[in-house]
Coordinates of C-alpha atoms and ligand atoms in Angstrom, one line a residue:
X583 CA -114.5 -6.8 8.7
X584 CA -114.9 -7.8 5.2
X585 CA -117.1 -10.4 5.1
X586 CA -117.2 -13.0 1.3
X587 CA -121.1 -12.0 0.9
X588 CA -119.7 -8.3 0.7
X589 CA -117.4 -9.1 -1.7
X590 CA -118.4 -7.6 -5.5
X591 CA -116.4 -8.6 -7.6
X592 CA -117.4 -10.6 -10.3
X593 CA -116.0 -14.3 -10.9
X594 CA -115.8 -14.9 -14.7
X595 CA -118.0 -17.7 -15.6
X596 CA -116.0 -18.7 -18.3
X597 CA -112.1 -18.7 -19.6
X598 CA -110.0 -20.2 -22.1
X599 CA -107.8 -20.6 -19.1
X600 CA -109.3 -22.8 -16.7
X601 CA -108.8 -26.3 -16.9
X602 CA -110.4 -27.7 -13.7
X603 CA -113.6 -27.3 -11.5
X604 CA -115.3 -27.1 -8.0
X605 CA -116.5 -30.7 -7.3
X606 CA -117.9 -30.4 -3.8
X607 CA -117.4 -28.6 -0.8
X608 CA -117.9 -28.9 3.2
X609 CA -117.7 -26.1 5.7
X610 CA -116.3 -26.8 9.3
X611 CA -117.1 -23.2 10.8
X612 CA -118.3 -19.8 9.3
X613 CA -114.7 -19.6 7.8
X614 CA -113.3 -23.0 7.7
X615 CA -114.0 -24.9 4.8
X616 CA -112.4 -28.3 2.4
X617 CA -113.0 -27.8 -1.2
X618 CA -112.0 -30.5 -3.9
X619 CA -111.4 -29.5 -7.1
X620 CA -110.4 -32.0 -10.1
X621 CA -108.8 -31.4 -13.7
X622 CA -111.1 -31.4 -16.5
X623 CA -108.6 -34.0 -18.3
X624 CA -105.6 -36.2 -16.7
X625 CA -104.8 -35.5 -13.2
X626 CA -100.6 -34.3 -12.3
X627 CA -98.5 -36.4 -10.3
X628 CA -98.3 -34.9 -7.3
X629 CA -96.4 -35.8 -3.9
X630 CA -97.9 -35.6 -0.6
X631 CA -96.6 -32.2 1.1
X632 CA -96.9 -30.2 -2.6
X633 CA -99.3 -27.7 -3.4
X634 CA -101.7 -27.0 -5.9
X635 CA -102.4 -23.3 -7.4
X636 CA -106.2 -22.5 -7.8
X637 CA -107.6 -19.5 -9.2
X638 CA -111.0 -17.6 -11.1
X639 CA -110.9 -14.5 -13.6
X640 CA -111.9 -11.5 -11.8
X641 CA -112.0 -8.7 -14.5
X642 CA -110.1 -10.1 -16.9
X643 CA -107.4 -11.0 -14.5
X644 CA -106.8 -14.5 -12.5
X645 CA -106.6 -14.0 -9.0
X646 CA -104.7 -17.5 -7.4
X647 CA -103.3 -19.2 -4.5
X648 CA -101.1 -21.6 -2.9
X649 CA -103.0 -24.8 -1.6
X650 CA -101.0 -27.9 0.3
X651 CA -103.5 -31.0 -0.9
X652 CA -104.7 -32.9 1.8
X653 CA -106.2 -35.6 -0.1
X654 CA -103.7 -38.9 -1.7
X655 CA -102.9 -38.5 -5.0
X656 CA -104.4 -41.6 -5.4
X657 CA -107.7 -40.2 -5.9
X658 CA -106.9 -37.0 -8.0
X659 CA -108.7 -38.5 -10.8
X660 CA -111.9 -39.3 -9.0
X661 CA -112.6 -37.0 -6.4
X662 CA -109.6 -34.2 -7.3
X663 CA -107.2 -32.6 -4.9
X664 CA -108.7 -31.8 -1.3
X665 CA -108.0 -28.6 -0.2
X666 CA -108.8 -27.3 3.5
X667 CA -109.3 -23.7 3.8
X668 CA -109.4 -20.4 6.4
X669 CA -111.7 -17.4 4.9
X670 CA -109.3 -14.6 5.2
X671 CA -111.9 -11.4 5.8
X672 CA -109.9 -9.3 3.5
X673 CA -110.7 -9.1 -0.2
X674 CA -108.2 -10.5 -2.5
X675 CA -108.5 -14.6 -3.1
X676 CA -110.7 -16.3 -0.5
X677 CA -113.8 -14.0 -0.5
X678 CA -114.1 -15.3 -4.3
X679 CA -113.8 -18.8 -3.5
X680 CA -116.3 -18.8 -0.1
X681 CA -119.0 -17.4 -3.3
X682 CA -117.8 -19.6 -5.8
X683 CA -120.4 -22.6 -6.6
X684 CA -119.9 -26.2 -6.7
X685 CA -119.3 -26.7 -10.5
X686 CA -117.9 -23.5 -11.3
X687 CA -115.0 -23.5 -13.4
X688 CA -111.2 -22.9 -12.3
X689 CA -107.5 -22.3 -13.2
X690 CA -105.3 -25.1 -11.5
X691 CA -101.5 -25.1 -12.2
X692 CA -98.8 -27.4 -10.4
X693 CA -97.8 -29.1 -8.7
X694 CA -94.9 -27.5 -6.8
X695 CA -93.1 -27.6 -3.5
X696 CA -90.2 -29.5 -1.6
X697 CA -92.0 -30.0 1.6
X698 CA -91.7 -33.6 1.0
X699 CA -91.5 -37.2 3.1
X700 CA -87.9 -38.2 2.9
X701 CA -87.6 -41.7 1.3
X702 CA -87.6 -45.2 3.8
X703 CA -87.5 -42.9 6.7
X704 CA -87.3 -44.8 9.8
X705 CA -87.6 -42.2 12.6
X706 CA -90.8 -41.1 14.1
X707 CA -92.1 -38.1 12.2
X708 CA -93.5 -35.1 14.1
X709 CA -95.8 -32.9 12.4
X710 CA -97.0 -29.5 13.8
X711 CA -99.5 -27.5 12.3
X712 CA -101.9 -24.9 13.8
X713 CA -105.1 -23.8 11.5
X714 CA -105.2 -25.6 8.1
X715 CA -101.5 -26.1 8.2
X716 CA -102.2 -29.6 9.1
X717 CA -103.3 -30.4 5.3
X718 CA -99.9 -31.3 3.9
X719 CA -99.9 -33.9 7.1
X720 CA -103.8 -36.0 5.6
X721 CA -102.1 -36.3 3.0
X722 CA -98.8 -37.8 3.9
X723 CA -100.3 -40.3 6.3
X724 CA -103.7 -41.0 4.1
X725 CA -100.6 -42.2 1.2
X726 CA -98.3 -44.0 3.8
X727 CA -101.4 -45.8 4.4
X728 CA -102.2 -46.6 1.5
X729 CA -98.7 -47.7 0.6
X730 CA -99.1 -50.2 3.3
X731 CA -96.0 -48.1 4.5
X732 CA -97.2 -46.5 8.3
X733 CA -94.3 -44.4 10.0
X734 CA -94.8 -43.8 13.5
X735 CA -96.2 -40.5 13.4
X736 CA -97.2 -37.8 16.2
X737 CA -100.1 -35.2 15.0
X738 CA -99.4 -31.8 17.3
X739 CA -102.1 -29.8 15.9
X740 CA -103.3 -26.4 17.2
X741 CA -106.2 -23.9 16.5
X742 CA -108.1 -20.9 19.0
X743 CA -111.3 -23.5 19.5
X744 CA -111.9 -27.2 19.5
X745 CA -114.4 -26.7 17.1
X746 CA -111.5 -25.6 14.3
X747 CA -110.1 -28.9 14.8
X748 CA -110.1 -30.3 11.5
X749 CA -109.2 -33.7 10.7
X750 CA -109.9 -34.5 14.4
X751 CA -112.5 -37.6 13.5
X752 CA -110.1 -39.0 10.7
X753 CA -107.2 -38.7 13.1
X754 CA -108.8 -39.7 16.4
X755 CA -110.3 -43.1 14.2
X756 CA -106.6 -43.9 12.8
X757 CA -105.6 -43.7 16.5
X758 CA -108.2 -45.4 18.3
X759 CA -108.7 -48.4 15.5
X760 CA -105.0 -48.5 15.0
X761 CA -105.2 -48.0 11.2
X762 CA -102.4 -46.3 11.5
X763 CA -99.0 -45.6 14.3
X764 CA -100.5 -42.0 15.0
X765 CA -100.3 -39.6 18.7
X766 CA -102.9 -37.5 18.1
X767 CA -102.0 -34.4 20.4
X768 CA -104.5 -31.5 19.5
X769 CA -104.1 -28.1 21.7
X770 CA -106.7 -25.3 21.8
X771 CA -105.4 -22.0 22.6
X772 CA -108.7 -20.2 24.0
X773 CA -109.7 -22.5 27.2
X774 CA -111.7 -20.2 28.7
X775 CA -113.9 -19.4 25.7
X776 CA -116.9 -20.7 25.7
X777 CA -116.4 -22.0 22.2
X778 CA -114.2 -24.8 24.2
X779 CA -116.5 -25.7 26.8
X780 CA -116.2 -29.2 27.8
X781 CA -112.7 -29.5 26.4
X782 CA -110.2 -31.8 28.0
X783 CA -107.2 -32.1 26.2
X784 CA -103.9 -30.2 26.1
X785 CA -104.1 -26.1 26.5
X786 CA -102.1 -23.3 24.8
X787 CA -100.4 -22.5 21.6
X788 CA -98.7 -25.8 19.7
X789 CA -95.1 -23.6 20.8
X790 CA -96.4 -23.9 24.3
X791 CA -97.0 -27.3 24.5
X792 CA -94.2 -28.4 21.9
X793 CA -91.8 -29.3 24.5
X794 CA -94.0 -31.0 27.3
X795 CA -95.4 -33.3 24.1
X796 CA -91.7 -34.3 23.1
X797 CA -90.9 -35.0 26.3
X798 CA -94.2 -37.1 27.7
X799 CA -93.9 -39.3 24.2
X800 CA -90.4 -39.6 24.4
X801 CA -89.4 -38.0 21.1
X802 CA -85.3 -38.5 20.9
X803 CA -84.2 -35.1 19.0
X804 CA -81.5 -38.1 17.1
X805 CA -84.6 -40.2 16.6
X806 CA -87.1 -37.7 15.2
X807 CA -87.5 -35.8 12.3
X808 CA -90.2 -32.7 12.9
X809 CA -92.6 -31.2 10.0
X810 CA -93.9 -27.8 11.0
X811 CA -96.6 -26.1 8.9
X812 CA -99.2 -23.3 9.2
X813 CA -98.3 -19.7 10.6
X814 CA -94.9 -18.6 10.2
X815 CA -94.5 -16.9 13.7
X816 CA -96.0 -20.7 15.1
X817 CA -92.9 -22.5 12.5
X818 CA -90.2 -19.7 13.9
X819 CA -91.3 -20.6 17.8
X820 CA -91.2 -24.1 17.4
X821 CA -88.5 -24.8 15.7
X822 CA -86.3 -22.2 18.0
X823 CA -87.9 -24.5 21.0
X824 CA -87.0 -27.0 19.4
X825 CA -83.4 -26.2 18.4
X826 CA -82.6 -25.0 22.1
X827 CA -83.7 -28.9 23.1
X828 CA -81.2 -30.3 21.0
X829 CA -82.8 -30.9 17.7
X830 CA -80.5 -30.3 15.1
X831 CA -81.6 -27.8 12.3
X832 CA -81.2 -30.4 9.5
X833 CA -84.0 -32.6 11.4
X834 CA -86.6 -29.7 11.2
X835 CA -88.9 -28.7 8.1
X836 CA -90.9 -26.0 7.5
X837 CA -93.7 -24.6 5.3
X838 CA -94.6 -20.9 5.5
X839 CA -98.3 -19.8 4.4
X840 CA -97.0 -16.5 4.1
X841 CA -94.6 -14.3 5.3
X842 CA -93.4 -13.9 9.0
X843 CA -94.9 -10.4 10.2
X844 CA -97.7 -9.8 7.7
X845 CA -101.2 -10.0 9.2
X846 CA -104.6 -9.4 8.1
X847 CA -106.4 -6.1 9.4
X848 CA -107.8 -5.8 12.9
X849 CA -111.5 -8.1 12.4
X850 CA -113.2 -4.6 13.9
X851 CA -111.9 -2.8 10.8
X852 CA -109.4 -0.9 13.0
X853 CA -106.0 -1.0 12.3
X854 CA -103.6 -3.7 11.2
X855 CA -101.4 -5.1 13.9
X856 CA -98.8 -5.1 11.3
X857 CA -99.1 -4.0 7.5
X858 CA -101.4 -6.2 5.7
X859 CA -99.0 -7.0 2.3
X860 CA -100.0 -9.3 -0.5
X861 CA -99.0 -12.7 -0.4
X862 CA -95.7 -13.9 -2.6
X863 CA -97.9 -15.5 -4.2
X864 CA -100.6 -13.2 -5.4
X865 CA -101.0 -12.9 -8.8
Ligands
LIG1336 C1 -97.1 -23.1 0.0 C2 -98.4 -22.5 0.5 C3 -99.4 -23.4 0.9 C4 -100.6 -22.9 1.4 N1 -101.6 -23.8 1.7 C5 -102.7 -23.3 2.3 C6 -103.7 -24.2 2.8 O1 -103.6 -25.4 2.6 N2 -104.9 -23.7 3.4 C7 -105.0 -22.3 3.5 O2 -106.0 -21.9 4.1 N3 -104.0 -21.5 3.2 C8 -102.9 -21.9 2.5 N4 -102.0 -21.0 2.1 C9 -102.3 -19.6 2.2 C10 -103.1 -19.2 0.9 O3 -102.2 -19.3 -0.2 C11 -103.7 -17.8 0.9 O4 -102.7 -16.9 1.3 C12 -104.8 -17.7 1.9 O5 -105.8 -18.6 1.6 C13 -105.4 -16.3 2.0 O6 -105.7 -15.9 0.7 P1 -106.3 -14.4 0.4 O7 -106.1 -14.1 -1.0 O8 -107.7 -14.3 0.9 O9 -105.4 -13.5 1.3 P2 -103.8 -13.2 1.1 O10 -103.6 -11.9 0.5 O11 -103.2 -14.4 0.4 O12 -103.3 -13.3 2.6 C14 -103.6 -12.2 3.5 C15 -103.1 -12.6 4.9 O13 -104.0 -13.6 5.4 C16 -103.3 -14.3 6.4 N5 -103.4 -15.8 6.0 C17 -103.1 -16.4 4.8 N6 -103.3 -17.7 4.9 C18 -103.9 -17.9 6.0 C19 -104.3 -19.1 6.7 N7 -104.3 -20.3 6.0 N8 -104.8 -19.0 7.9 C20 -104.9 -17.9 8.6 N9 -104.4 -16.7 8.0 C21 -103.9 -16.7 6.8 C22 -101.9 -13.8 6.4 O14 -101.7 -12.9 7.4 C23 -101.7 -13.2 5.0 O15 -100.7 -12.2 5.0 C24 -100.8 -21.5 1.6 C25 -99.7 -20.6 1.3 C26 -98.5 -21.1 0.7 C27 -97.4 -20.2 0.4

């Protein structure tokens, strides 16, 4: 496995190009991390559901990404766009950013994206996510909050262990204190690890549990509208689920972190389930 410490590449310190910087950082796990990272000028309009891209020089050459923000643009000026991240053990974009240090210089370009709220929408908004697929989903309810606008929201959200939960506090305090209409439904796929010991809530994969959780909250395929994010093979099972219990297809939107049937490499270094291809958007 291709750890970031083994990475050695060198980040260019300095660029003509980058116009933004690495303002703080807190790590979840060993490979879950949120990063904010704010314009050296004016802040861009963005919409909650966009993406940012965010990049270093490596060799003369600027190696970028795709980021949802999870943060409200609200605070782009201040604090800069949130971003909530999975280390990928191969070498191309995250292995640079795990090394990168808070202050560093970056390139940050959009925003872009159409995996947007719809306007006044009055039925209850379903948003699944496995991994940091759930980012697009802060940021949507942290600016319906602040709008003073709450939809009533449910939060199916999925990862291997509990302890890959992110968001869980912020969601779990919305729910409890009421702040805002949010189900907070989170599903860990690995029970029987004992990562997840002590863990009570739902079991299995978000596609596993998607249609027990519609039908124990009552969610009306007329009366929904569903948000799926995250994995592509997670966005193709649910929505098929989904679609075979009567949602129709115009109800269901979807975000794809990259491509269905492209994996990383096997973390023992063996083989690649399936070829590991760049990302569409690699630069
Ligand atoms: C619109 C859009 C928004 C995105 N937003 C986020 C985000 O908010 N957070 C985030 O972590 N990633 C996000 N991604 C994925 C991100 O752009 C990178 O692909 C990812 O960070 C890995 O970068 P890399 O250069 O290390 O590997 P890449 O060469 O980009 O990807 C290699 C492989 O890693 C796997 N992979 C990619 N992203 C993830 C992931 N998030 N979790 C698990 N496995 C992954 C896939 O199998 C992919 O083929 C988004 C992608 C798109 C298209």
């Amino acid at each position: 496995m291709t750890h970031h410490h083994e990475d050695p590449r060198v980040i260019s310190l300095e660029s003509e190009h980058y116009n933004a910087r690495l303002m703080r950082r807190e790590d979840q796990t060993s490979d879950l991390a949120t990063f904010w990272v704010r314009y050296e000028g004016e802040p861009v309009p963005f919409e909650p559901g966009q993406y940012m891209t965010i990049g270093v020089y490596v060799d003369g050459k600027l190696v970028q990404r795709p980021y949802s923000v999870a943060s409200a643009p609200a605070v782009a000026g201040e604090e800069g766009y949130e971003f909530y991240v999975r280390l990928v053990p191969v070498m191309r974009f995250t292995t640079l950013m795990w090394r990168l240090p808070v202050g560093h210089e970056m390139r940050m370009i959009g925003p872009k994206g159409k995996f947007l709220l719809e306007p006044d929408d009055d039925r209850t908004h379903l948003f699944v996510s496995t991994g940091t697929g759930i980012a697009p989903f802060i940021s949507m309810i942290r600016q319906l909050l602040a709008a003073g606008k709450p939809r009533r929201t449910v939060v199916l959200h999925g990862a291997s262990y509990a302890d890959e939960l992110g968001y869980r506090d912020l969601l779990e305090g919305w729910q409890r204190d009421r702040t805002y209409p949010v189900t907070y439904v989170p599903t860990v796929s690995r029970p029987a690890d004992p990562r997840n010991t002590g863990w009570t809530g739902r079991t299995g994969r978000a596609e596993a549990v998607v249609q027990a959780v519609c039908r124990d909250l009552g969610l009306r395929p007329e009366k929904t509208v569903v948000y799926i994010c995250g994995n592509p093979e997670m966005i193709l099972n649910v929505e098929a689920i989904l679609m075979d219990h009567g949602f129709p297809e115009f109800h269901v939107k979807k975000e794809l972190y990259w491509p269905k049937g492209k994996t990383v490499p096997a973390p023992d270094g063996g083989a690649p389930a399936r070829p590991a291809l760049e990302s569409p958007a690699a630069s």
